[in-house]
PDB file of C-alpha atoms in Angstrom:
ATOM      1  CA  MET A   1     127.354 169.089 161.778  1.00  0.00           C
ATOM      2  CA  ALA A   2     125.940 169.914 158.342  1.00  0.00           C
ATOM      3  CA  TYR A   3     123.924 167.521 156.199  1.00  0.00           C
ATOM      4  CA  ALA A   4     123.860 166.796 152.471  1.00  0.00           C
ATOM      5  CA  ILE A   5     120.408 167.616 151.083  1.00  0.00           C
ATOM      6  CA  LEU A   6     118.722 166.095 148.030  1.00  0.00           C
ATOM      7  CA  ARG A   7     115.071 166.320 146.984  1.00  0.00           C
ATOM      8  CA  THR A   8     113.258 165.227 143.826  1.00  0.00           C
ATOM      9  CA  GLU A   9     109.972 165.883 142.083  1.00  0.00           C
ATOM     10  CA  LYS A  10     108.239 164.608 138.917  1.00  0.00           C
ATOM     11  CA  TYR A  11     106.349 166.718 136.361  1.00  0.00           C
ATOM     12  CA  LYS A  12     103.855 165.553 133.735  1.00  0.00           C
ATOM     13  CA  THR A  13     102.149 168.619 132.280  1.00  0.00           C
ATOM     14  CA  PRO A  14     103.715 171.389 130.171  1.00  0.00           C
ATOM     15  CA  ASN A  15     102.106 174.021 132.421  1.00  0.00           C
ATOM     16  CA  SER A  16     103.713 172.715 135.621  1.00  0.00           C
ATOM     17  CA  ILE A  17     107.085 172.447 133.886  1.00  0.00           C
ATOM     18  CA  SER A  18     106.780 175.936 132.402  1.00  0.00           C
ATOM     19  CA  GLY A  19     106.045 177.482 135.799  1.00  0.00           C
ATOM     20  CA  LEU A  20     109.015 175.743 137.380  1.00  0.00           C
ATOM     21  CA  VAL A  21     111.381 176.800 134.602  1.00  0.00           C
ATOM     22  CA  GLY A  22     110.130 180.373 134.963  1.00  0.00           C
ATOM     23  CA  HIS A  23     111.132 180.305 138.618  1.00  0.00           C
ATOM     24  CA  HIS A  24     114.554 178.799 137.944  1.00  0.00           C
ATOM     25  CA  LEU A  25     115.296 181.396 135.245  1.00  0.00           C
ATOM     26  CA  ARG A  26     113.796 184.276 137.270  1.00  0.00           C
ATOM     27  CA  ILE A  27     111.448 185.157 134.400  1.00  0.00           C
ATOM     28  CA  ALA A  28     109.138 188.097 135.098  1.00  0.00           C
ATOM     29  CA  GLY A  29     105.712 186.924 136.254  1.00  0.00           C
ATOM     30  CA  ALA A  30     106.957 183.610 137.667  1.00  0.00           C
ATOM     31  CA  LYS A  31     106.662 182.732 141.351  1.00  0.00           C
ATOM     32  CA  MET A  32     109.550 184.418 143.183  1.00  0.00           C
ATOM     33  CA  ASP A  33     108.987 183.687 146.864  1.00  0.00           C
ATOM     34  CA  ASN A  34     112.098 184.177 149.024  1.00  0.00           C
ATOM     35  CA  VAL A  35     114.157 185.533 146.104  1.00  0.00           C
ATOM     36  CA  ASP A  36     116.506 188.461 146.734  1.00  0.00           C
ATOM     37  CA  ALA A  37     116.595 190.105 143.297  1.00  0.00           C
ATOM     38  CA  SER A  38     119.684 192.134 144.223  1.00  0.00           C
ATOM     39  CA  ARG A  39     121.660 188.858 144.257  1.00  0.00           C
ATOM     40  CA  SER A  40     120.134 187.211 141.178  1.00  0.00           C
ATOM     41  CA  HIS A  41     123.123 188.258 139.057  1.00  0.00           C
ATOM     42  CA  LEU A  42     125.164 185.695 141.020  1.00  0.00           C
ATOM     43  CA  ASN A  43     123.054 182.794 139.742  1.00  0.00           C
ATOM     44  CA  VAL A  44     124.568 180.385 137.228  1.00  0.00           C
ATOM     45  CA  ILE A  45     122.591 178.957 134.286  1.00  0.00           C
ATOM     46  CA  ILE A  46     123.826 175.795 132.572  1.00  0.00           C
ATOM     47  CA  GLY A  47     121.964 174.525 129.514  1.00  0.00           C
ATOM     48  CA  ALA A  48     118.506 175.851 128.625  1.00  0.00           C
ATOM     49  CA  HIS A  49     118.462 179.602 129.302  1.00  0.00           C
ATOM     50  CA  ASP A  50     114.808 180.435 128.483  1.00  0.00           C
ATOM     51  CA  ARG A  51     111.453 178.674 128.181  1.00  0.00           C
ATOM     52  CA  GLU A  52     111.783 178.199 124.413  1.00  0.00           C
ATOM     53  CA  SER A  53     115.197 176.560 124.578  1.00  0.00           C
ATOM     54  CA  PHE A  54     114.060 174.432 127.519  1.00  0.00           C
ATOM     55  CA  ASN A  55     110.938 173.174 125.716  1.00  0.00           C
ATOM     56  CA  LYS A  56     112.980 172.442 122.594  1.00  0.00           C
ATOM     57  CA  ALA A  57     115.550 170.505 124.612  1.00  0.00           C
ATOM     58  CA  VAL A  58     112.848 168.398 126.313  1.00  0.00           C
ATOM     59  CA  LYS A  59     111.154 167.660 122.992  1.00  0.00           C
ATOM     60  CA  ALA A  60     114.463 166.764 121.356  1.00  0.00           C
ATOM     61  CA  ARG A  61     115.249 164.224 124.075  1.00  0.00           C
ATOM     62  CA  ILE A  62     111.763 162.681 123.963  1.00  0.00           C
ATOM     63  CA  ASP A  63     112.003 162.410 120.163  1.00  0.00           C
ATOM     64  CA  THR A  64     115.019 160.124 120.609  1.00  0.00           C
ATOM     65  CA  CYS A  65     112.859 157.495 122.310  1.00  0.00           C
ATOM     66  CA  THR A  66     112.499 154.315 120.302  1.00  0.00           C
ATOM     67  CA  ARG A  67     109.340 153.403 122.200  1.00  0.00           C
ATOM     68  CA  LYS A  68     106.414 155.819 122.249  1.00  0.00           C
ATOM     69  CA  PRO A  69     105.963 157.279 125.765  1.00  0.00           C
ATOM     70  CA  ARG A  70     102.661 156.798 127.554  1.00  0.00           C
ATOM     71  CA  PRO A  71     100.355 159.856 127.495  1.00  0.00           C
ATOM     72  CA  ASP A  72     100.550 160.133 131.312  1.00  0.00           C
ATOM     73  CA  ALA A  73     104.339 159.699 131.511  1.00  0.00           C
ATOM     74  CA  ASN A  74     106.392 162.223 133.468  1.00  0.00           C
ATOM     75  CA  ARG A  75     108.100 164.447 130.937  1.00  0.00           C
ATOM     76  CA  ALA A  76     110.637 165.963 133.326  1.00  0.00           C
ATOM     77  CA  VAL A  77     112.029 165.454 136.814  1.00  0.00           C
ATOM     78  CA  GLU A  78     113.689 167.950 139.085  1.00  0.00           C
ATOM     79  CA  MET A  79     116.533 167.199 141.476  1.00  0.00           C
ATOM     80  CA  LEU A  80     117.374 169.839 144.088  1.00  0.00           C
ATOM     81  CA  LEU A  81     120.818 169.410 145.641  1.00  0.00           C
ATOM     82  CA  GLY A  82     122.441 171.394 148.421  1.00  0.00           C
ATOM     83  CA  ALA A  83     123.316 171.278 152.104  1.00  0.00           C
ATOM     84  CA  SER A  84     121.987 172.559 155.408  1.00  0.00           C
ATOM     85  CA  PRO A  85     122.588 176.316 155.897  1.00  0.00           C
ATOM     86  CA  GLU A  86     125.501 176.066 158.325  1.00  0.00           C
ATOM     87  CA  PHE A  87     127.606 174.338 155.655  1.00  0.00           C
ATOM     88  CA  PHE A  88     127.714 177.529 153.573  1.00  0.00           C
ATOM     89  CA  GLU A  89     128.492 179.885 156.456  1.00  0.00           C
ATOM     90  CA  GLY A  90     131.896 181.514 156.080  1.00  0.00           C
ATOM     91  CA  LYS A  91     132.433 180.116 152.579  1.00  0.00           C
ATOM     92  CA  SER A  92     133.222 182.408 149.663  1.00  0.00           C
ATOM     93  CA  TYR A  93     131.065 182.587 146.555  1.00  0.00           C
ATOM     94  CA  GLU A  94     133.635 180.520 144.637  1.00  0.00           C
ATOM     95  CA  GLU A  95     133.716 177.855 147.364  1.00  0.00           C
ATOM     96  CA  GLN A  96     129.923 177.650 147.366  1.00  0.00           C
ATOM     97  CA  LYS A  97     129.875 177.399 143.578  1.00  0.00           C
ATOM     98  CA  ALA A  98     132.515 174.653 143.654  1.00  0.00           C
ATOM     99  CA  TYR A  99     130.291 172.566 145.935  1.00  0.00           C
ATOM    100  CA  LEU A 100     127.271 173.016 143.673  1.00  0.00           C
ATOM    101  CA  SER A 101     129.448 172.025 140.699  1.00  0.00           C
ATOM    102  CA  ASP A 102     130.200 168.760 142.498  1.00  0.00           C
ATOM    103  CA  CYS A 103     126.450 168.335 143.043  1.00  0.00           C
ATOM    104  CA  LEU A 104     125.963 168.734 139.293  1.00  0.00           C
ATOM    105  CA  ASP A 105     128.512 165.986 138.655  1.00  0.00           C
ATOM    106  CA  PHE A 106     126.459 163.661 140.856  1.00  0.00           C
ATOM    107  CA  ALA A 107     123.287 164.502 138.917  1.00  0.00           C
ATOM    108  CA  LYS A 108     125.055 163.819 135.619  1.00  0.00           C
ATOM    109  CA  GLY A 109     126.090 160.396 136.837  1.00  0.00           C
ATOM    110  CA  PHE A 110     122.615 159.667 138.182  1.00  0.00           C
ATOM    111  CA  PHE A 111     120.526 160.690 135.157  1.00  0.00           C
ATOM    112  CA  GLY A 112     123.112 160.524 132.400  1.00  0.00           C
ATOM    113  CA  GLU A 113     124.484 163.833 131.139  1.00  0.00           C
ATOM    114  CA  ALA A 114     122.501 163.649 127.875  1.00  0.00           C
ATOM    115  CA  ASN A 115     119.223 163.615 129.819  1.00  0.00           C
ATOM    116  CA  ILE A 116     119.939 166.858 131.682  1.00  0.00           C
ATOM    117  CA  VAL A 117     118.410 169.815 129.834  1.00  0.00           C
ATOM    118  CA  GLY A 118     119.065 172.549 132.372  1.00  0.00           C
ATOM    119  CA  ALA A 119     120.897 173.164 135.661  1.00  0.00           C
ATOM    120  CA  TYR A 120     120.518 176.294 137.770  1.00  0.00           C
ATOM    121  CA  MET A 121     122.691 177.430 140.683  1.00  0.00           C
ATOM    122  CA  HIS A 122     120.729 179.813 142.880  1.00  0.00           C
ATOM    123  CA  PHE A 123     122.536 182.203 145.210  1.00  0.00           C
ATOM    124  CA  ASP A 124     119.677 184.673 145.624  1.00  0.00           C
ATOM    125  CA  GLU A 125     117.659 182.590 148.097  1.00  0.00           C
ATOM    126  CA  LYS A 126     118.321 181.992 151.791  1.00  0.00           C
ATOM    127  CA  THR A 127     120.515 178.945 151.187  1.00  0.00           C
ATOM    128  CA  PRO A 128     122.501 178.314 147.965  1.00  0.00           C
ATOM    129  CA  HIS A 129     121.340 175.254 146.028  1.00  0.00           C
ATOM    130  CA  LEU A 130     121.345 173.599 142.613  1.00  0.00           C
ATOM    131  CA  SER A 131     118.206 172.672 140.674  1.00  0.00           C
ATOM    132  CA  VAL A 132     118.673 170.132 137.886  1.00  0.00           C
ATOM    133  CA  MET A 133     115.976 169.459 135.264  1.00  0.00           C
ATOM    134  CA  ALA A 134     116.213 166.147 133.431  1.00  0.00           C
ATOM    135  CA  VAL A 135     114.175 164.120 130.968  1.00  0.00           C
ATOM    136  CA  PRO A 136     113.840 160.647 132.573  1.00  0.00           C
ATOM    137  CA  ILE A 137     114.712 158.441 129.628  1.00  0.00           C
ATOM    138  CA  GLU A 138     115.438 154.821 130.456  1.00  0.00           C
ATOM    139  CA  THR A 139     117.622 152.703 128.221  1.00  0.00           C
ATOM    140  CA  SER A 140     117.033 148.958 128.378  1.00  0.00           C
ATOM    141  CA  VAL A 141     117.580 145.868 126.270  1.00  0.00           C
ATOM    142  CA  ARG A 142     114.636 143.850 124.935  1.00  0.00           C
ATOM    143  CA  LYS A 143     115.331 140.250 124.053  1.00  0.00           C
ATOM    144  CA  THR A 144     113.331 137.897 121.848  1.00  0.00           C
ATOM    145  CA  LYS A 145     114.124 134.442 120.499  1.00  0.00           C
ATOM    146  CA  LYS A 146     115.472 135.968 117.315  1.00  0.00           C
ATOM    147  CA  GLN A 147     117.168 139.177 118.453  1.00  0.00           C
ATOM    148  CA  GLU A 148     117.871 141.677 121.161  1.00  0.00           C
ATOM    149  CA  ARG A 149     117.616 145.412 120.748  1.00  0.00           C
ATOM    150  CA  GLU A 150     118.116 148.561 122.768  1.00  0.00           C
ATOM    151  CA  VAL A 151     114.939 150.387 123.743  1.00  0.00           C
ATOM    152  CA  THR A 152     114.614 153.922 125.103  1.00  0.00           C
ATOM    153  CA  THR A 153     111.492 155.445 126.622  1.00  0.00           C
ATOM    154  CA  LEU A 154     110.269 157.849 129.301  1.00  0.00           C
ATOM    155  CA  ASN A 155     110.295 156.148 132.698  1.00  0.00           C
ATOM    156  CA  ALA A 156     110.689 158.336 135.790  1.00  0.00           C
ATOM    157  CA  SER A 157     110.193 155.297 138.026  1.00  0.00           C
ATOM    158  CA  HIS A 158     113.473 153.896 136.742  1.00  0.00           C
ATOM    159  CA  TYR A 159     115.210 156.738 138.584  1.00  0.00           C
ATOM    160  CA  LEU A 160     112.825 157.699 141.388  1.00  0.00           C
ATOM    161  CA  GLY A 161     110.629 154.660 141.964  1.00  0.00           C
ATOM    162  CA  GLY A 162     110.372 152.762 145.239  1.00  0.00           C
ATOM    163  CA  GLN A 163     111.529 153.438 148.790  1.00  0.00           C
ATOM    164  CA  ALA A 164     114.672 151.319 148.546  1.00  0.00           C
ATOM    165  CA  ARG A 165     115.841 153.188 145.452  1.00  0.00           C
ATOM    166  CA  MET A 166     115.217 156.577 147.077  1.00  0.00           C
ATOM    167  CA  VAL A 167     117.077 155.589 150.261  1.00  0.00           C
ATOM    168  CA  GLN A 168     120.036 154.377 148.192  1.00  0.00           C
ATOM    169  CA  MET A 169     120.038 157.623 146.183  1.00  0.00           C
ATOM    170  CA  GLN A 170     120.385 159.668 149.378  1.00  0.00           C
ATOM    171  CA  THR A 171     123.209 157.422 150.588  1.00  0.00           C
ATOM    172  CA  ASP A 172     125.025 157.597 147.262  1.00  0.00           C
ATOM    173  CA  PHE A 173     124.773 161.394 147.185  1.00  0.00           C
ATOM    174  CA  ALA A 174     126.228 161.784 150.675  1.00  0.00           C
ATOM    175  CA  LYS A 175     129.115 159.433 149.839  1.00  0.00           C
ATOM    176  CA  PHE A 176     129.750 161.273 146.580  1.00  0.00           C
ATOM    177  CA  VAL A 177     130.100 164.749 148.117  1.00  0.00           C
ATOM    178  CA  GLN A 178     132.182 163.282 150.941  1.00  0.00           C
ATOM    179  CA  SER A 179     134.524 161.792 148.337  1.00  0.00           C
ATOM    180  CA  ARG A 180     134.900 165.311 146.903  1.00  0.00           C
ATOM    181  CA  GLY A 181     136.172 166.550 150.264  1.00  0.00           C
ATOM    182  CA  HIS A 182     132.976 168.072 151.674  1.00  0.00           C
ATOM    183  CA  ASP A 183     132.384 167.575 155.398  1.00  0.00           C
ATOM    184  CA  LEU A 184     128.722 166.562 155.247  1.00  0.00           C
ATOM    185  CA  LEU A 185     126.630 163.849 156.835  1.00  0.00           C
ATOM    186  CA  ARG A 186     123.841 161.742 155.399  1.00  0.00           C
ATOM    187  CA  GLY A 187     120.684 161.930 157.498  1.00  0.00           C
ATOM    188  CA  GLU A 188     119.486 158.651 158.983  1.00  0.00           C
ATOM    189  CA  PRO A 189     116.487 157.262 157.052  1.00  0.00           C
ATOM    190  CA  LYS A 190     113.245 156.951 158.992  1.00  0.00           C
ATOM    191  CA  SER A 191     112.880 153.347 157.817  1.00  0.00           C
ATOM    192  CA  GLU A 192     116.025 152.415 159.764  1.00  0.00           C
ATOM    193  CA  THR A 193     115.604 154.508 162.918  1.00  0.00           C
ATOM    194  CA  GLY A 194     111.825 154.278 163.364  1.00  0.00           C
ATOM    195  CA  ARG A 195     111.921 157.875 164.603  1.00  0.00           C
ATOM    196  CA  GLU A 196     109.918 160.772 163.281  1.00  0.00           C
ATOM    197  CA  HIS A 197     111.982 163.291 161.356  1.00  0.00           C
ATOM    198  CA  GLU A 198     113.314 166.094 163.549  1.00  0.00           C
ATOM    199  CA  PRO A 199     113.713 169.442 161.768  1.00  0.00           C
ATOM    200  CA  LEU A 200     117.268 170.710 161.804  1.00  0.00           C
ATOM    201  CA  GLY A 201     116.144 173.913 163.501  1.00  0.00           C
ATOM    202  CA  ALA A 202     114.728 171.942 166.450  1.00  0.00           C
ATOM    203  CA  TYR A 203     117.865 169.801 166.580  1.00  0.00           C
ATOM    204  CA  TRP A 204     120.191 172.787 166.867  1.00  0.00           C
ATOM    205  CA  LYS A 205     117.974 174.438 169.502  1.00  0.00           C
ATOM    206  CA  GLN A 206     118.185 171.265 171.588  1.00  0.00           C
ATOM    207  CA  GLN A 207     121.961 171.188 171.169  1.00  0.00           C
ATOM    208  CA  ALA A 208     122.176 174.794 172.351  1.00  0.00           C
ATOM    209  CA  LYS A 209     120.132 173.960 175.461  1.00  0.00           C
ATOM    210  CA  THR A 210     122.426 171.020 176.250  1.00  0.00           C
ATOM    211  CA  ILE A 211     125.541 173.169 175.934  1.00  0.00           C
ATOM    212  CA  ASP A 212     124.024 175.933 178.085  1.00  0.00           C
ATOM    213  CA  ALA A 213     123.156 173.421 180.807  1.00  0.00           C
ATOM    214  CA  ALA A 214     126.683 172.008 180.746  1.00  0.00           C
ATOM    215  CA  ALA A 215     128.205 175.470 180.986  1.00  0.00           C
ATOM    216  CA  ALA A 216     125.957 176.352 183.922  1.00  0.00           C
ATOM    217  CA  ALA A 217     126.901 173.154 185.750  1.00  0.00           C
ATOM    218  CA  ALA A 218     130.589 173.848 185.210  1.00  0.00           C
ATOM    219  CA  ALA A 219     130.140 177.407 186.481  1.00  0.00           C
ATOM    220  CA  ASP A 220     128.475 176.103 189.651  1.00  0.00           C
ATOM    221  CA  ILE A 221     131.405 173.803 190.334  1.00  0.00           C
ATOM    222  CA  LEU A 222     133.843 176.686 189.900  1.00  0.00           C
ATOM    223  CA  ASN A 223     131.861 178.881 192.269  1.00  0.00           C
ATOM    224  CA  ASP A 224     131.567 176.197 194.956  1.00  0.00           C
ATOM    225  CA  ALA A 225     135.257 175.407 194.680  1.00  0.00           C
ATOM    226  CA  ALA A 226     136.197 179.075 195.018  1.00  0.00           C
ATOM    227  CA  ILE A 227     134.131 179.369 198.168  1.00  0.00           C
ATOM    228  CA  GLU A 228     135.967 176.391 199.620  1.00  0.00           C
ATOM    229  CA  SER A 229     139.319 178.117 198.776  1.00  0.00           C
ATOM    230  CA  GLN A 230     140.548 175.371 196.491  1.00  0.00           C
ATOM    231  CA  THR A 231     143.495 176.034 194.229  1.00  0.00           C
ATOM    232  CA  ALA A 232     143.153 177.328 190.678  1.00  0.00           C
ATOM    233  CA  ALA A 233     144.297 173.968 189.332  1.00  0.00           C
ATOM    234  CA  ASP A 234     141.568 172.160 191.289  1.00  0.00           C
ATOM    235  CA  LEU A 235     138.961 174.536 189.878  1.00  0.00           C
ATOM    236  CA  PHE A 236     139.846 173.562 186.324  1.00  0.00           C
ATOM    237  CA  ASP A 237     139.918 169.859 187.230  1.00  0.00           C
ATOM    238  CA  HIS A 238     136.404 169.940 188.699  1.00  0.00           C
ATOM    239  CA  ALA A 239     135.052 172.069 185.868  1.00  0.00           C
ATOM    240  CA  ALA A 240     136.510 169.777 183.223  1.00  0.00           C
ATOM    241  CA  GLN A 241     135.107 166.680 184.964  1.00  0.00           C
ATOM    242  CA  GLU A 242     131.638 168.199 185.187  1.00  0.00           C
ATOM    243  CA  ALA A 243     131.768 169.401 181.612  1.00  0.00           C
ATOM    244  CA  ASN A 244     132.790 165.940 180.427  1.00  0.00           C
ATOM    245  CA  ARG A 245     129.961 164.332 182.431  1.00  0.00           C
ATOM    246  CA  THR A 246     127.356 166.512 180.741  1.00  0.00           C
ATOM    247  CA  GLY A 247     128.767 166.025 177.263  1.00  0.00           C
ATOM    248  CA  PHE A 248     130.347 169.477 177.058  1.00  0.00           C
ATOM    249  CA  GLU A 249     133.749 169.791 175.340  1.00  0.00           C
ATOM    250  CA  ALA A 250     136.608 169.906 177.916  1.00  0.00           C
ATOM    251  CA  GLN A 251     139.387 170.572 175.414  1.00  0.00           C
ATOM    252  CA  ALA A 252     139.562 174.309 176.095  1.00  0.00           C
ATOM    253  CA  MET A 253     139.724 173.716 179.845  1.00  0.00           C
ATOM    254  CA  ALA A 254     142.507 171.170 179.403  1.00  0.00           C
ATOM    255  CA  VAL A 255     144.563 173.706 177.472  1.00  0.00           C
ATOM    256  CA  GLN A 256     144.095 176.292 180.216  1.00  0.00           C
ATOM    257  CA  ARG A 257     145.018 173.706 182.888  1.00  0.00           C
ATOM    258  CA  GLY A 258     148.220 173.027 180.971  1.00  0.00           C
ATOM    259  CA  ALA A 259     148.999 176.723 180.984  1.00  0.00           C
ATOM    260  CA  LEU A 260     148.468 176.807 184.764  1.00  0.00           C
ATOM    261  CA  ASP A 261     150.799 173.838 185.269  1.00  0.00           C
ATOM    262  CA  ALA A 262     153.443 175.582 183.158  1.00  0.00           C
TER     263      ALA A 262
END
């Protein structure tokens, strides 16, 4: 089963932001690890399309703040959205792009569309994904005895602060893509399971070993039954029972048994 994937990062300095934007836009000289340049023409750019337009967009959003940002405030945050590799297998380019478009809709709802300055669909890396760059402006209401007014300022913690908020974000993302018809699971948070995170690669290897063991056990039953001259129907019965005991799917065997009965 495939999983919905969401990661975030905060950026304070213009240099760190510039390097990241260079990667997203595939600008010459930027870090291009794991990029297949022959597929870069498939990428989709939404919003800022070069460093100049990106910097202008960030500055324009910050200039709207009614409260002066702190000097050490995060100027931009990145949200990477996607899914585990098996989700994209067998899907066309348009189907993959449609999923990433749904991911963008989630990001718009999370940050507010006005705060998103650039979104980049990448199809030239191992697994397709969407990178969203946003200016983390918080809007709040300040009340005094005489009046109340709306205040806006940079506050990345409003979006990405605290474990509970991050856990809820992951849950909300999984529910959102599921509501759009995508067959994806939300990974169980470590805080709830108490288990160490198991890489997906290790998980699938373990599943393969389990299936192989079940198949071998079923094969042994078939062989023993044949030696004892049991009927073909009995062979399928024993194999299906053994497969079910080990957790292996018996559906295919049941279909074949039905064909034998017929």
